[in-house]
mmCIF file of C-alpha atoms and ligand atoms in Angstrom:
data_model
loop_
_atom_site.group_PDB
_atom_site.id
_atom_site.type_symbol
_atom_site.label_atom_id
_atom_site.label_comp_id
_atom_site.label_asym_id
_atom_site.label_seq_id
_atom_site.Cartn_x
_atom_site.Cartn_y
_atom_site.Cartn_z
ATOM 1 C CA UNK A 1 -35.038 -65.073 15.188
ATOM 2 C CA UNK A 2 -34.760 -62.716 12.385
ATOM 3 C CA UNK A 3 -31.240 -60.841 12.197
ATOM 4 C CA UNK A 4 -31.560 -56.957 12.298
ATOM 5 C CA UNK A 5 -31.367 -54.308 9.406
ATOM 6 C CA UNK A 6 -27.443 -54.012 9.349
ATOM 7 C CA UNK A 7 -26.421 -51.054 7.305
ATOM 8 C CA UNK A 8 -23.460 -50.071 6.476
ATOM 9 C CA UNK A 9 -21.575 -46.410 6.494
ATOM 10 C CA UNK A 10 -20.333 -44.435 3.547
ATOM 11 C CA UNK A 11 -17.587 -42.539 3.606
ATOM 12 C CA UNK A 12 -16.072 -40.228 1.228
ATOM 13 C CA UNK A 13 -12.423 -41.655 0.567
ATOM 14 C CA UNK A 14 -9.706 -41.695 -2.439
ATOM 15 C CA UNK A 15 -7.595 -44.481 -3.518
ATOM 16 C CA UNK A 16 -3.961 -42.832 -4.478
ATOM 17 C CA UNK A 17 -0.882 -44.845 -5.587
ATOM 18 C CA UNK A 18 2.067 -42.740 -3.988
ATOM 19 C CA UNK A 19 4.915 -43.403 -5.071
ATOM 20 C CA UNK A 20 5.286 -47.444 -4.849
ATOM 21 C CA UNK A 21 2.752 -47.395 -2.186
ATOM 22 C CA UNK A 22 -0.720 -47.256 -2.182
ATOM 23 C CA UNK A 23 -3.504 -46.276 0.452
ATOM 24 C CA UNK A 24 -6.420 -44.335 1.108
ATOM 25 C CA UNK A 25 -6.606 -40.477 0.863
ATOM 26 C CA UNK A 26 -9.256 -38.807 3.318
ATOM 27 C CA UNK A 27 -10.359 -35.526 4.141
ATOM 28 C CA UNK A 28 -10.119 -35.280 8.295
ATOM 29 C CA UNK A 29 -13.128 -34.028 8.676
ATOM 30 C CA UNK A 30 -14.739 -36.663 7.387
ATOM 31 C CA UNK A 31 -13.363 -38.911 9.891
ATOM 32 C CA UNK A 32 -14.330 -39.370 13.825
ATOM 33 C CA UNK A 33 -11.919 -37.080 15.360
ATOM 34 C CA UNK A 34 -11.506 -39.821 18.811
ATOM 35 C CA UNK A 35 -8.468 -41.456 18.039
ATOM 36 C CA UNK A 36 -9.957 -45.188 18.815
ATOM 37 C CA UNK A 37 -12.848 -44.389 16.726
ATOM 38 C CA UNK A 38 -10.830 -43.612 14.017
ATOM 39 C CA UNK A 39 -8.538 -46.311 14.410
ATOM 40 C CA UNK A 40 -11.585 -48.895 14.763
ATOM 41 C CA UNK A 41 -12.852 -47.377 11.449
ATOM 42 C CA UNK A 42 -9.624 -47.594 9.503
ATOM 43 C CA UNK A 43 -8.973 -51.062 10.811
ATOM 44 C CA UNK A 44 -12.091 -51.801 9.330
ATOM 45 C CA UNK A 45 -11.976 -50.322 5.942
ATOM 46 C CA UNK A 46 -8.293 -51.833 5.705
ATOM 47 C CA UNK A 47 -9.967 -55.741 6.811
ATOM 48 C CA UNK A 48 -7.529 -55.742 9.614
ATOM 49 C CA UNK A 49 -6.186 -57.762 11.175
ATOM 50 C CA UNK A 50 -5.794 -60.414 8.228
ATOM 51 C CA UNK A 51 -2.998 -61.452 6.568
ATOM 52 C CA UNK A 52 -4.437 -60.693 3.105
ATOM 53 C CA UNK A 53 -7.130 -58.038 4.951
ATOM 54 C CA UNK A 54 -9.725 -59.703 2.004
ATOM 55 C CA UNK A 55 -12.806 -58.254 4.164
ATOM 56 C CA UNK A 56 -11.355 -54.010 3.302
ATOM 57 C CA UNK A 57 -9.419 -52.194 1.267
ATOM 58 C CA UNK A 58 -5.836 -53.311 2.113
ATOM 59 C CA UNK A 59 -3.529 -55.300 0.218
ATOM 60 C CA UNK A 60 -2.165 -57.614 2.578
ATOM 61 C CA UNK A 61 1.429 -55.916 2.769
ATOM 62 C CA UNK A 62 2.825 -52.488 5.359
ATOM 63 C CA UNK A 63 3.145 -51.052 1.708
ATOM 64 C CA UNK A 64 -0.471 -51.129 0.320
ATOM 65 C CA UNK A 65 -1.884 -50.517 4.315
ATOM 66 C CA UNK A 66 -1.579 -46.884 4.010
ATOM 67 C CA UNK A 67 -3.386 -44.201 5.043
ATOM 68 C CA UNK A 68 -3.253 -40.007 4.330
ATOM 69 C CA UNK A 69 -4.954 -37.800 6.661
ATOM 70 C CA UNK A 70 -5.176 -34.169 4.390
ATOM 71 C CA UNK A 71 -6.949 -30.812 6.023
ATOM 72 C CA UNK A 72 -6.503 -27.715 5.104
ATOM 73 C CA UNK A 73 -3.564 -26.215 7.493
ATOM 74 C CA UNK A 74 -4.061 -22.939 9.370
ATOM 75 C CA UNK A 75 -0.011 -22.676 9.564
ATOM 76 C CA UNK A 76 1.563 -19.652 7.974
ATOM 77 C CA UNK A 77 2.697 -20.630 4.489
ATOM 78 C CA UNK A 78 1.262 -23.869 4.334
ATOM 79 C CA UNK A 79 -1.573 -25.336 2.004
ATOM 80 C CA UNK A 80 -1.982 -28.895 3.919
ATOM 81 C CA UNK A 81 -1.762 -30.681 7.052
ATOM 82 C CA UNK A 82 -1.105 -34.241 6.457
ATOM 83 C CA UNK A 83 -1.122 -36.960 8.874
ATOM 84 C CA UNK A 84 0.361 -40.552 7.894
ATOM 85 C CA UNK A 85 -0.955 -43.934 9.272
ATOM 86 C CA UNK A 86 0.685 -46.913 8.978
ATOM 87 C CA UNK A 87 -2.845 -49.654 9.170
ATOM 88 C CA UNK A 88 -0.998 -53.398 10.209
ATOM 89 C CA UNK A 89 -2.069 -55.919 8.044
ATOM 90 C CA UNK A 90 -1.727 -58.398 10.497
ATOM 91 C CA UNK A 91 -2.296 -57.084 13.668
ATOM 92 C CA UNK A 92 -4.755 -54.669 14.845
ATOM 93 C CA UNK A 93 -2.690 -51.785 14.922
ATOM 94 C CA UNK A 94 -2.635 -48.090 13.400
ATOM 95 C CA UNK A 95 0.434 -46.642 14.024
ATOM 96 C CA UNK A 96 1.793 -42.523 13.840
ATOM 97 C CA UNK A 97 4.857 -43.164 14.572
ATOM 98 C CA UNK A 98 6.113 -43.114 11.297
ATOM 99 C CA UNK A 99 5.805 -40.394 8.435
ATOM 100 C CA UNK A 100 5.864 -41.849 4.919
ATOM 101 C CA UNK A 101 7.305 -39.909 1.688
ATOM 102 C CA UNK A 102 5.718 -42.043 -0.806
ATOM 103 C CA UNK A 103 2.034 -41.752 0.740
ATOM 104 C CA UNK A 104 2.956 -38.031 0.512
ATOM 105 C CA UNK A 105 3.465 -37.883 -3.252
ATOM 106 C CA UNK A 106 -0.514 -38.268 -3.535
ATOM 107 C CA UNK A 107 -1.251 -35.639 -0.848
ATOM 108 C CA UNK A 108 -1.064 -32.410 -3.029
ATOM 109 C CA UNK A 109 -2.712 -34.129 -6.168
ATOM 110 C CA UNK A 110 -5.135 -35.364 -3.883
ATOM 111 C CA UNK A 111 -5.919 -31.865 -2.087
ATOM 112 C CA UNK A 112 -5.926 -30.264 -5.329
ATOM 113 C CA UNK A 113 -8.647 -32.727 -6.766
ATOM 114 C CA UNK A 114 -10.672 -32.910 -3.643
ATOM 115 C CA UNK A 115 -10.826 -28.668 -3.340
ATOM 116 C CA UNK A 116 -8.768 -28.577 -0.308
ATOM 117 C CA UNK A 117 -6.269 -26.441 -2.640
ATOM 118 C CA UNK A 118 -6.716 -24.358 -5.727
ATOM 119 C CA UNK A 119 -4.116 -24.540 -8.770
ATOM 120 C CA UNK A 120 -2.501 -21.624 -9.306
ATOM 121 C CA UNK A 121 -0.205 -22.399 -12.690
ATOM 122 C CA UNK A 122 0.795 -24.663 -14.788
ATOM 123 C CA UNK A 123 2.719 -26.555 -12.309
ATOM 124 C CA UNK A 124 1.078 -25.675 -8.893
ATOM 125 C CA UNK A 125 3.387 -26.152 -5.594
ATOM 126 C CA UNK A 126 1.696 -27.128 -2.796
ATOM 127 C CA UNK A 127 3.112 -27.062 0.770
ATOM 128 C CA UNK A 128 2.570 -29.705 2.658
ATOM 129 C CA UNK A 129 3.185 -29.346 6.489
ATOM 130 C CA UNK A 130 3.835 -33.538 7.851
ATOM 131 C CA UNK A 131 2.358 -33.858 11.036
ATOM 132 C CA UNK A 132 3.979 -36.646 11.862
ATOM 133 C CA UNK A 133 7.704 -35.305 11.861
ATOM 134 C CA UNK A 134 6.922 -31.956 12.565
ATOM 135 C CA UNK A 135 8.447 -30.723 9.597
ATOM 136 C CA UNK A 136 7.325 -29.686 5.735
ATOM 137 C CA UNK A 137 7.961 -30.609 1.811
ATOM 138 C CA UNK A 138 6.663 -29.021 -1.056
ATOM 139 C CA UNK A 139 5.251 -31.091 -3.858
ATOM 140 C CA UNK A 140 5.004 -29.723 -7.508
ATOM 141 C CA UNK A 141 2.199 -30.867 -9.517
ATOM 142 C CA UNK A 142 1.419 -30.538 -13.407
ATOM 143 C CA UNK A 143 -2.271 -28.534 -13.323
ATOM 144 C CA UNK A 144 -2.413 -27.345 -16.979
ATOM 145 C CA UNK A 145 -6.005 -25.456 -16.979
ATOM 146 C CA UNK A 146 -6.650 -26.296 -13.439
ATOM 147 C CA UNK A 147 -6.882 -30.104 -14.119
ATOM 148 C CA UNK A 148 -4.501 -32.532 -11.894
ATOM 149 C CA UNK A 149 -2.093 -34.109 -14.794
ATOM 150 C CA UNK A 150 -1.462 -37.248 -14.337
ATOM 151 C CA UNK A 151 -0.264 -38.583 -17.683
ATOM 152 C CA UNK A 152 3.659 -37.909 -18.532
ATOM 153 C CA UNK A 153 6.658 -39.322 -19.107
ATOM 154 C CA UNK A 154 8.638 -39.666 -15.588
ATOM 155 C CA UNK A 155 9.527 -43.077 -14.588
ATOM 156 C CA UNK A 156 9.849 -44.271 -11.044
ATOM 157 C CA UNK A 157 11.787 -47.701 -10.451
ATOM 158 C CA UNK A 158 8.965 -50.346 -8.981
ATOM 159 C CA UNK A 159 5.761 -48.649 -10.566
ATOM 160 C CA UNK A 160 5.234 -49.871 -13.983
ATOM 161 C CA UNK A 161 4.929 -47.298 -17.205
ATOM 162 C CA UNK A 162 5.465 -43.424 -16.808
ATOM 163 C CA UNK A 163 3.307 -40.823 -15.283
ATOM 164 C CA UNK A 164 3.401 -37.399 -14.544
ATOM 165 C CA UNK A 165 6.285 -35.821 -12.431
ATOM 166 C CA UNK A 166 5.647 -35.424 -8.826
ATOM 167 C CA UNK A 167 9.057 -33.387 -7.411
ATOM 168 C CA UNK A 168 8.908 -33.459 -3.554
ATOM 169 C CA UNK A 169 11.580 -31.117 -1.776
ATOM 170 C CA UNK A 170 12.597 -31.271 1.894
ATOM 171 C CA UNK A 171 14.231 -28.882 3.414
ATOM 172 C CA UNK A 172 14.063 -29.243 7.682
ATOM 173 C CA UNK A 173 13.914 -32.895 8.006
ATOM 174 C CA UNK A 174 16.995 -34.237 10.223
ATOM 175 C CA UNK A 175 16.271 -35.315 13.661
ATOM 176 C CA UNK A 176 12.140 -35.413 12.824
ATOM 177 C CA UNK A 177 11.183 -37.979 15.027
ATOM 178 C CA UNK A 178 14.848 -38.971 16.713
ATOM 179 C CA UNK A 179 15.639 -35.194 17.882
ATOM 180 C CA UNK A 180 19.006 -35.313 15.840
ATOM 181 C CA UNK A 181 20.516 -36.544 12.751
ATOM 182 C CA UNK A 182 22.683 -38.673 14.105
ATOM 183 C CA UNK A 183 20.316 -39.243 17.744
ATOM 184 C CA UNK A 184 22.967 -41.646 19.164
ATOM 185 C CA UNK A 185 26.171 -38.846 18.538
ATOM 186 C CA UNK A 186 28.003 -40.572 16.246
ATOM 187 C CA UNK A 187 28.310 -41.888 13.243
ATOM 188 C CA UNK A 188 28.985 -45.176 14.194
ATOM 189 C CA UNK A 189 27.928 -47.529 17.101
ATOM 190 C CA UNK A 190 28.669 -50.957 17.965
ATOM 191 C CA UNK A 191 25.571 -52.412 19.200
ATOM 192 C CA UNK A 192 24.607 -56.516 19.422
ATOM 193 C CA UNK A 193 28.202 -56.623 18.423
ATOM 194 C CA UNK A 194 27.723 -55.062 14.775
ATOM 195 C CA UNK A 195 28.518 -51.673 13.700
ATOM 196 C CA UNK A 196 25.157 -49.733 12.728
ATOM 197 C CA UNK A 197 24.827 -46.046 11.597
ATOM 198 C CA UNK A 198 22.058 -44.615 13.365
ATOM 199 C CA UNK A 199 20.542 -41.880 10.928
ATOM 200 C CA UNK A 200 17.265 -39.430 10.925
ATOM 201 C CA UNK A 201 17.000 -37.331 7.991
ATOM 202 C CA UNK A 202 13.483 -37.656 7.852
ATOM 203 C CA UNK A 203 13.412 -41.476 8.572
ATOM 204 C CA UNK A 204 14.740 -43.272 11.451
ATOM 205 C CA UNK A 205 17.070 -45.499 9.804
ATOM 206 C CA UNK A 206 20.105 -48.284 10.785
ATOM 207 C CA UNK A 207 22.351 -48.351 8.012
ATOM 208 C CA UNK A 208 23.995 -52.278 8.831
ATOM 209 C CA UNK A 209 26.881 -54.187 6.325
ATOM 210 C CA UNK A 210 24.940 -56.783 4.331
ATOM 211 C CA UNK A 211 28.038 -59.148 4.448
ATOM 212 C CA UNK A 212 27.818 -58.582 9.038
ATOM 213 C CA UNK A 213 25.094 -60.383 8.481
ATOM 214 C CA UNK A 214 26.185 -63.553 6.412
ATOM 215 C CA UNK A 215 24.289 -62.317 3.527
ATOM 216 C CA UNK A 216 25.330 -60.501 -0.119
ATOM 217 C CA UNK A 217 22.765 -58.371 -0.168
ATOM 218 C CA UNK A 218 21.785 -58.572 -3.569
ATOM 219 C CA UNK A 219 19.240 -61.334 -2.386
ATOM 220 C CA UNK A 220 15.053 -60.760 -3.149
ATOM 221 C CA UNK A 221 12.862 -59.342 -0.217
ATOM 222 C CA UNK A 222 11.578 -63.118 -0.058
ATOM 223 C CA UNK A 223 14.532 -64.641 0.036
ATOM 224 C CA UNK A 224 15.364 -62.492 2.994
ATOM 225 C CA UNK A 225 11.668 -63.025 4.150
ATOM 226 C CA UNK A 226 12.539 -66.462 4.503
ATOM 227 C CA UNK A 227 15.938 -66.173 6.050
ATOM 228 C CA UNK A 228 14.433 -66.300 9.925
ATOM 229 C CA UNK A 229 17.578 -66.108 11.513
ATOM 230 C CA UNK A 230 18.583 -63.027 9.706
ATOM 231 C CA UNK A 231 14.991 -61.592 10.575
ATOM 232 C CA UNK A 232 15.639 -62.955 13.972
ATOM 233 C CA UNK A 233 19.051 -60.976 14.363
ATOM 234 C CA UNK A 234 18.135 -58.103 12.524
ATOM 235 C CA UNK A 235 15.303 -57.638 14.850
ATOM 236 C CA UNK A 236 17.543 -57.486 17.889
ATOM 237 C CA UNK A 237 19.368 -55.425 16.740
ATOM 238 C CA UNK A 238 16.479 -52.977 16.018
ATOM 239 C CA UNK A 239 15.505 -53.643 19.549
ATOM 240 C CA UNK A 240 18.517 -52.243 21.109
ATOM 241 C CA UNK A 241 18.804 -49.640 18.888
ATOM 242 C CA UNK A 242 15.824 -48.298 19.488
ATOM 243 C CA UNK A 243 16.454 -46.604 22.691
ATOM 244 C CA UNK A 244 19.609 -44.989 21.898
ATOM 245 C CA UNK A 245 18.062 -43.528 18.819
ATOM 246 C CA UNK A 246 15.302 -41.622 21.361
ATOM 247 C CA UNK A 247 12.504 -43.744 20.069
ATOM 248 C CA UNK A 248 11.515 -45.956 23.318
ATOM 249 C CA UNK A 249 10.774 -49.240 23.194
ATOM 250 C CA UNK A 250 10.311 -50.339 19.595
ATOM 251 C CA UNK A 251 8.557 -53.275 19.345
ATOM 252 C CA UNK A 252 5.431 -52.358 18.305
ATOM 253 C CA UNK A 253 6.932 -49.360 16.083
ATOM 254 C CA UNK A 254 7.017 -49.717 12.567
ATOM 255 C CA UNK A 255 10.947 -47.178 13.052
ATOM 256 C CA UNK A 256 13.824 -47.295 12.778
ATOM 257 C CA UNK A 257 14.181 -48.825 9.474
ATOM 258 C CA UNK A 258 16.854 -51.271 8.721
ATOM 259 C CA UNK A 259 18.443 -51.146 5.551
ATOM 260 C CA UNK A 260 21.504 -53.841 4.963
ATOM 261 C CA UNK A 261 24.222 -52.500 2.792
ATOM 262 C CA UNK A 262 26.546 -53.737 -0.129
ATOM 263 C CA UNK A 263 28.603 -51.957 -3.082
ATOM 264 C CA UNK A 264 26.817 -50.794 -5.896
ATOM 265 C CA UNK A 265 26.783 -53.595 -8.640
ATOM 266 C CA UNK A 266 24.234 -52.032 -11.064
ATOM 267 C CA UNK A 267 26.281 -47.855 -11.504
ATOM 268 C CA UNK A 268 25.067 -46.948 -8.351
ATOM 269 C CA UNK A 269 26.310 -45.292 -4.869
ATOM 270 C CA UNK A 270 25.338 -48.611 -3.353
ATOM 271 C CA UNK A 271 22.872 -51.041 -2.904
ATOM 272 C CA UNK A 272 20.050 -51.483 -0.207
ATOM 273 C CA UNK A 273 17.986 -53.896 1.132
ATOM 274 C CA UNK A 274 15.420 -52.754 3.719
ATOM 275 C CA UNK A 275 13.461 -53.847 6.605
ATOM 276 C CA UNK A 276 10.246 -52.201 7.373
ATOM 277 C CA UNK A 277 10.794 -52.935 9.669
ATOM 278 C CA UNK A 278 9.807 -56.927 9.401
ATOM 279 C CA UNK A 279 8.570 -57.418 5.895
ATOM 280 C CA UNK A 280 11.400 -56.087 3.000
ATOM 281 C CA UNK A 281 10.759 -53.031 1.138
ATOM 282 C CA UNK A 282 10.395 -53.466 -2.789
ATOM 283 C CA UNK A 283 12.092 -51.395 -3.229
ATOM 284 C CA UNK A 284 13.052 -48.623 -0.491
ATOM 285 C CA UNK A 285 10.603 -45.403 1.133
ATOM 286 C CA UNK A 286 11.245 -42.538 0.182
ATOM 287 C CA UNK A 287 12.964 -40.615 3.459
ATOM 288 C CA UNK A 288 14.570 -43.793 3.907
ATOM 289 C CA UNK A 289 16.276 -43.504 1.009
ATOM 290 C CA UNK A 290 17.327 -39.635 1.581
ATOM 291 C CA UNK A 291 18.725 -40.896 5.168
ATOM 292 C CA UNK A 292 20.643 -43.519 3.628
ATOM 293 C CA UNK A 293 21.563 -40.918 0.977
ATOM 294 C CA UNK A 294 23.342 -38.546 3.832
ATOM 295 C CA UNK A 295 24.574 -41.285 5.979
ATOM 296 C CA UNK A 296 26.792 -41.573 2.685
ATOM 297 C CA UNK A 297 28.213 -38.682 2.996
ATOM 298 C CA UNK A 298 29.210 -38.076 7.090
ATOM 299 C CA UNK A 299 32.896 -39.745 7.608
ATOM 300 C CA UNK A 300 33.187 -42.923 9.181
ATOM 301 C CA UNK A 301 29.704 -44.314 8.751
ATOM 302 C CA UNK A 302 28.825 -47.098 7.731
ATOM 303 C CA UNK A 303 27.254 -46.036 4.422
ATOM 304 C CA UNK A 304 30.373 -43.935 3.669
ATOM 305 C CA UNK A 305 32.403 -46.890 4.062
ATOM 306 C CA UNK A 306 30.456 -48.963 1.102
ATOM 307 C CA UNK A 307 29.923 -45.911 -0.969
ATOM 308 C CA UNK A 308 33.289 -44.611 -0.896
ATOM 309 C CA UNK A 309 32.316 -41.167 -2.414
ATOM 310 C CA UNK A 310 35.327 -39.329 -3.275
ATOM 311 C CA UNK A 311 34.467 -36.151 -2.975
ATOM 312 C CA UNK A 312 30.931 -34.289 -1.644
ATOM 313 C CA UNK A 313 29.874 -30.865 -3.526
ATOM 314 C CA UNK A 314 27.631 -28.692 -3.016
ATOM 315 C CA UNK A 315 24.984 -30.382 -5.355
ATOM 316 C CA UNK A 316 25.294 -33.846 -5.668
ATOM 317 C CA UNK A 317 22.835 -36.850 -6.921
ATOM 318 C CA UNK A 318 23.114 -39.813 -5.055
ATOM 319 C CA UNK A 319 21.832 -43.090 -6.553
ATOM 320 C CA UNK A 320 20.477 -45.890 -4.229
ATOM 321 C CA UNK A 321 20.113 -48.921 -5.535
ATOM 322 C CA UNK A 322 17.314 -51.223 -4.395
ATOM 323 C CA UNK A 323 15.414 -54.503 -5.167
ATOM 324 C CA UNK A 324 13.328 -53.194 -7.806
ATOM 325 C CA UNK A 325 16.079 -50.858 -9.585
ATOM 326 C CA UNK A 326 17.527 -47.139 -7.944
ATOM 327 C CA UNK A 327 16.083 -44.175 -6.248
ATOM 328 C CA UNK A 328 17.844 -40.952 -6.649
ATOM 329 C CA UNK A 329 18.578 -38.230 -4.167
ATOM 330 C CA UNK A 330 19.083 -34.846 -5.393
ATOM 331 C CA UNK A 331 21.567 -33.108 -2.737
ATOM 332 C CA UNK A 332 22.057 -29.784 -1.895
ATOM 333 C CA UNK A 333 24.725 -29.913 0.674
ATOM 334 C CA UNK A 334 26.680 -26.877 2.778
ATOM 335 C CA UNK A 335 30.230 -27.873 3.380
ATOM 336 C CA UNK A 336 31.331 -24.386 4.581
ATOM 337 C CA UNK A 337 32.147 -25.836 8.272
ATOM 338 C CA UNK A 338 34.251 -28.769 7.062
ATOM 339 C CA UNK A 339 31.509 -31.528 7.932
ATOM 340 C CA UNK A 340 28.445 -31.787 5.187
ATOM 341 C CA UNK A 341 25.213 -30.666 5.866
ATOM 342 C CA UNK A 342 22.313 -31.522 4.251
ATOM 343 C CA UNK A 343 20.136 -28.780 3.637
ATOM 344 C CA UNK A 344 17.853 -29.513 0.623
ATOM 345 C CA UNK A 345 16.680 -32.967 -0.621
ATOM 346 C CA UNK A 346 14.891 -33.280 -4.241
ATOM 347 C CA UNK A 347 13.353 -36.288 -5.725
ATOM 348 C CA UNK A 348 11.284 -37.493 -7.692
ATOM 349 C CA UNK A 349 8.090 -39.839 -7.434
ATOM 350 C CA UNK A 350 4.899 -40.568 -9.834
ATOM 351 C CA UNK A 351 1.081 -40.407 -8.245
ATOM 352 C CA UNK A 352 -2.173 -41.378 -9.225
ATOM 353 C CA UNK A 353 -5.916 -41.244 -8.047
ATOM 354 C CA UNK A 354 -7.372 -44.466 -8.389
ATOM 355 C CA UNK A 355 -10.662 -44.759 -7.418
ATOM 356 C CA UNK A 356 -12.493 -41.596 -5.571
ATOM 357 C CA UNK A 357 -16.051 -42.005 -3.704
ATOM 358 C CA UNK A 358 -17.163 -44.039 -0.571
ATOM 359 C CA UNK A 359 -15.583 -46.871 1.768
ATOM 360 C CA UNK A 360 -17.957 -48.876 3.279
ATOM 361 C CA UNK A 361 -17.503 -50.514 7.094
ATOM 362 C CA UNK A 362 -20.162 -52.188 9.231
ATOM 363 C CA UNK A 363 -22.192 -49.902 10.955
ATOM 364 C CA UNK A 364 -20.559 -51.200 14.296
ATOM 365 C CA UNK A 365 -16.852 -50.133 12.868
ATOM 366 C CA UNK A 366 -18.383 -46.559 13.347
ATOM 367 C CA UNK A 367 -18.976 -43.950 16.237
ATOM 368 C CA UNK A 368 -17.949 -40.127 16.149
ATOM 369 C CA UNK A 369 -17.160 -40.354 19.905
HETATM 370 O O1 LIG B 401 10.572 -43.708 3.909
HETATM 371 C C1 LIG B 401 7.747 -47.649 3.594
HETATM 372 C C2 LIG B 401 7.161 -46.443 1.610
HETATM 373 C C3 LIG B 401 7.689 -46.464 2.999
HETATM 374 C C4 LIG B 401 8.078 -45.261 3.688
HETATM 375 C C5 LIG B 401 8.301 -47.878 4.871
HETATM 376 C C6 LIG B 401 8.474 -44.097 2.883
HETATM 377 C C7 LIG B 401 9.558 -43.217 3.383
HETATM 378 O O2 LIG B 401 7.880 -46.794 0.704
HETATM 379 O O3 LIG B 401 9.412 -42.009 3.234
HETATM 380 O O4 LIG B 401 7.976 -43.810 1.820
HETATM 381 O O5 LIG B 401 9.507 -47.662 5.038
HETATM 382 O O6 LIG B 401 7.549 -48.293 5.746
HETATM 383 O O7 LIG B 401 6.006 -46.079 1.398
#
């Protein structure tokens, strides 16, 4: 028996580090537009299900299982439509139910280099509408002469050397995928028997005391990788959380978030460690970090509580500390009606193109229907 001709299919893709993640960029219409087909495609091109997905792109870990979905957008205003999906390493599984702010940090360089944008200045800001969330940020990206930048001297904790700034501004964030900031009504809950701050400013997040938990939470992401009781009660909680914060059943969700908190030890607002929501973060996403950032500032949370600010203005930087170093949150807050609102969030995050051309799966990891 002689085994068939098996070719394989091309197609055009970008490797981007965003922020300190890392996936592939493509263009939609290069993809099947059935959702199984596409999943069954990106599975493949990941090597998913695997643990170290050796047989694709992936890299074995939520954090380098990314994928950007970038078309030009037909809404008012807005340069690009860009769809986030979370590829499981270990399970095969592509998941929308999240957005991700550190995938979206390669988006406009990304549209820019692949023609889906033109630059317009020096520093071109592109619009980015996140179809995930409903909801939009605008990225600013260095084009001297038309050319994508990428060399330059910002400095992201968790990404090694410097690189060109990428500032990312959110303005209409809270409540994107829980319906509210706080979804459960307040600002603190007692569920599983620990208090938990249930937050959405662009991430579903559980803000939970490190020390509830028996821990310091100064420990590595493997040390609490190892820790399966913690894993084991942290996941319950999630569990029960999930409903109240409008998400549904969570298990096979990749949200809410749950990010253990202690004091600062290192200068800043406090420190995180975060569950995403099974393996740790490295460091902490990026609308994570700005929910965790407001939690800190609405009364009687459970942030507030370890951060202790003493007073909120109507600009304020707040830094999150994290495994890998701090992520700061650049606030613009109204406190006109007594309670702080949120009602611009800067940052800042580093991108790069890595590798731009085809991704090859087995011909029978594609269909267009
Ligand atoms: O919260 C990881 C990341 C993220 C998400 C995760 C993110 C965000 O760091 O906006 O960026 O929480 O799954 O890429």
């Amino acid at each position: 028996v002689s085994a068939a001709a098996s070719p394989q299919v091309a197609v055009p893709c970008s490797v981007m580090r965003g922020g300190t993640s890392k996936g592939l960029y493509f263009i939609a219409d290069d993809l099947p537009t059935d959702r199984a087909a596409r999943d069954r495609f990106l599975l493949a091109a990941m090597g998913s299900p695997d643990v170290r997905e050796i047989d694709g792109m992936g890299g074995g870990h939520p954090l380098t299982s990314k994928v950007a979905v970038v078309s030009r957008s037909q809404r008012a205003g807005i340069d690009v439509d860009y769809l986030f999906l979370q590829v499981w390493p270990d399970r095969a599984e592509v998941s929308d139910q999240q957005n991700c702010g550190n995938i979206l940090a390669g988006v406009a360089p990304f549209a820019l280099e692949r023609g889906l944008v033109a630059a317009r200045h020096d520093v071109t800001p592109v619009t980015i509408f996140m179809v995930n969330t409903d909801s939009t940020a605008t990225a600013f990206i260095e084009t001297p002469g038309g050319i994508v930048n990428y060399a330059g001297t910002a400095a992201i904790d968790g990404v090694p050397g410097t690189h060109a700034p990428v500032m990312i501004n959110f303005e209409d964030v809270a409540g994107s995928s829980c319906g509210a900031l706080l979804p459960t009504g307040n600002a603190i809950d007692v569920v599983d028997g620990v208090e938990v701050t249930c937050i959405d400013n662009g991430m579903p997040v559980v803000c939970l005391t490190a020390s509830d938990f028996g821990i310091t939470g100064y420990e590595t992401p493997a040390e609490l990788e190892a820790n399966t009781e913690l894993r084991a009660r942290i996941e319950s909680v999630r569990l029960a959380v999930g409903e109240l914060m409008n998400l549904g059943d969570v298990t096979n969700k990749t949200v809410p978030k749950m990010s253990l908190l202690s004091p600062a030890r290192d200068g800043g607002l406090l420190s995180t460690r975060t569950f995403i929501p099974h393996r740790v973060h490295e460091s902490i996403g990026v609308l994570g970090a700005v929910s965790v950032a407001t939690a800190c500032m609405l009364e009687g949370s459970v942030a507030a509580r370890i951060a202790g600010l003493a007073s909120i203005g109507d600009e304020l930087q707040v830094v999150v500390e994290h495994p890998t170093g701090f992520f700061t949150v650049h606030m613009q807050v109204d406190t006109s009606s007594g309670e702080p609102v949120v009602t611009r969030s800067a940052l800042l995050r580093t991108a790069r193109m890595l590798m731009s051309g085809d991704i090859y799966v087995p011909a029978s990891a594609w269909s267009t229907s």
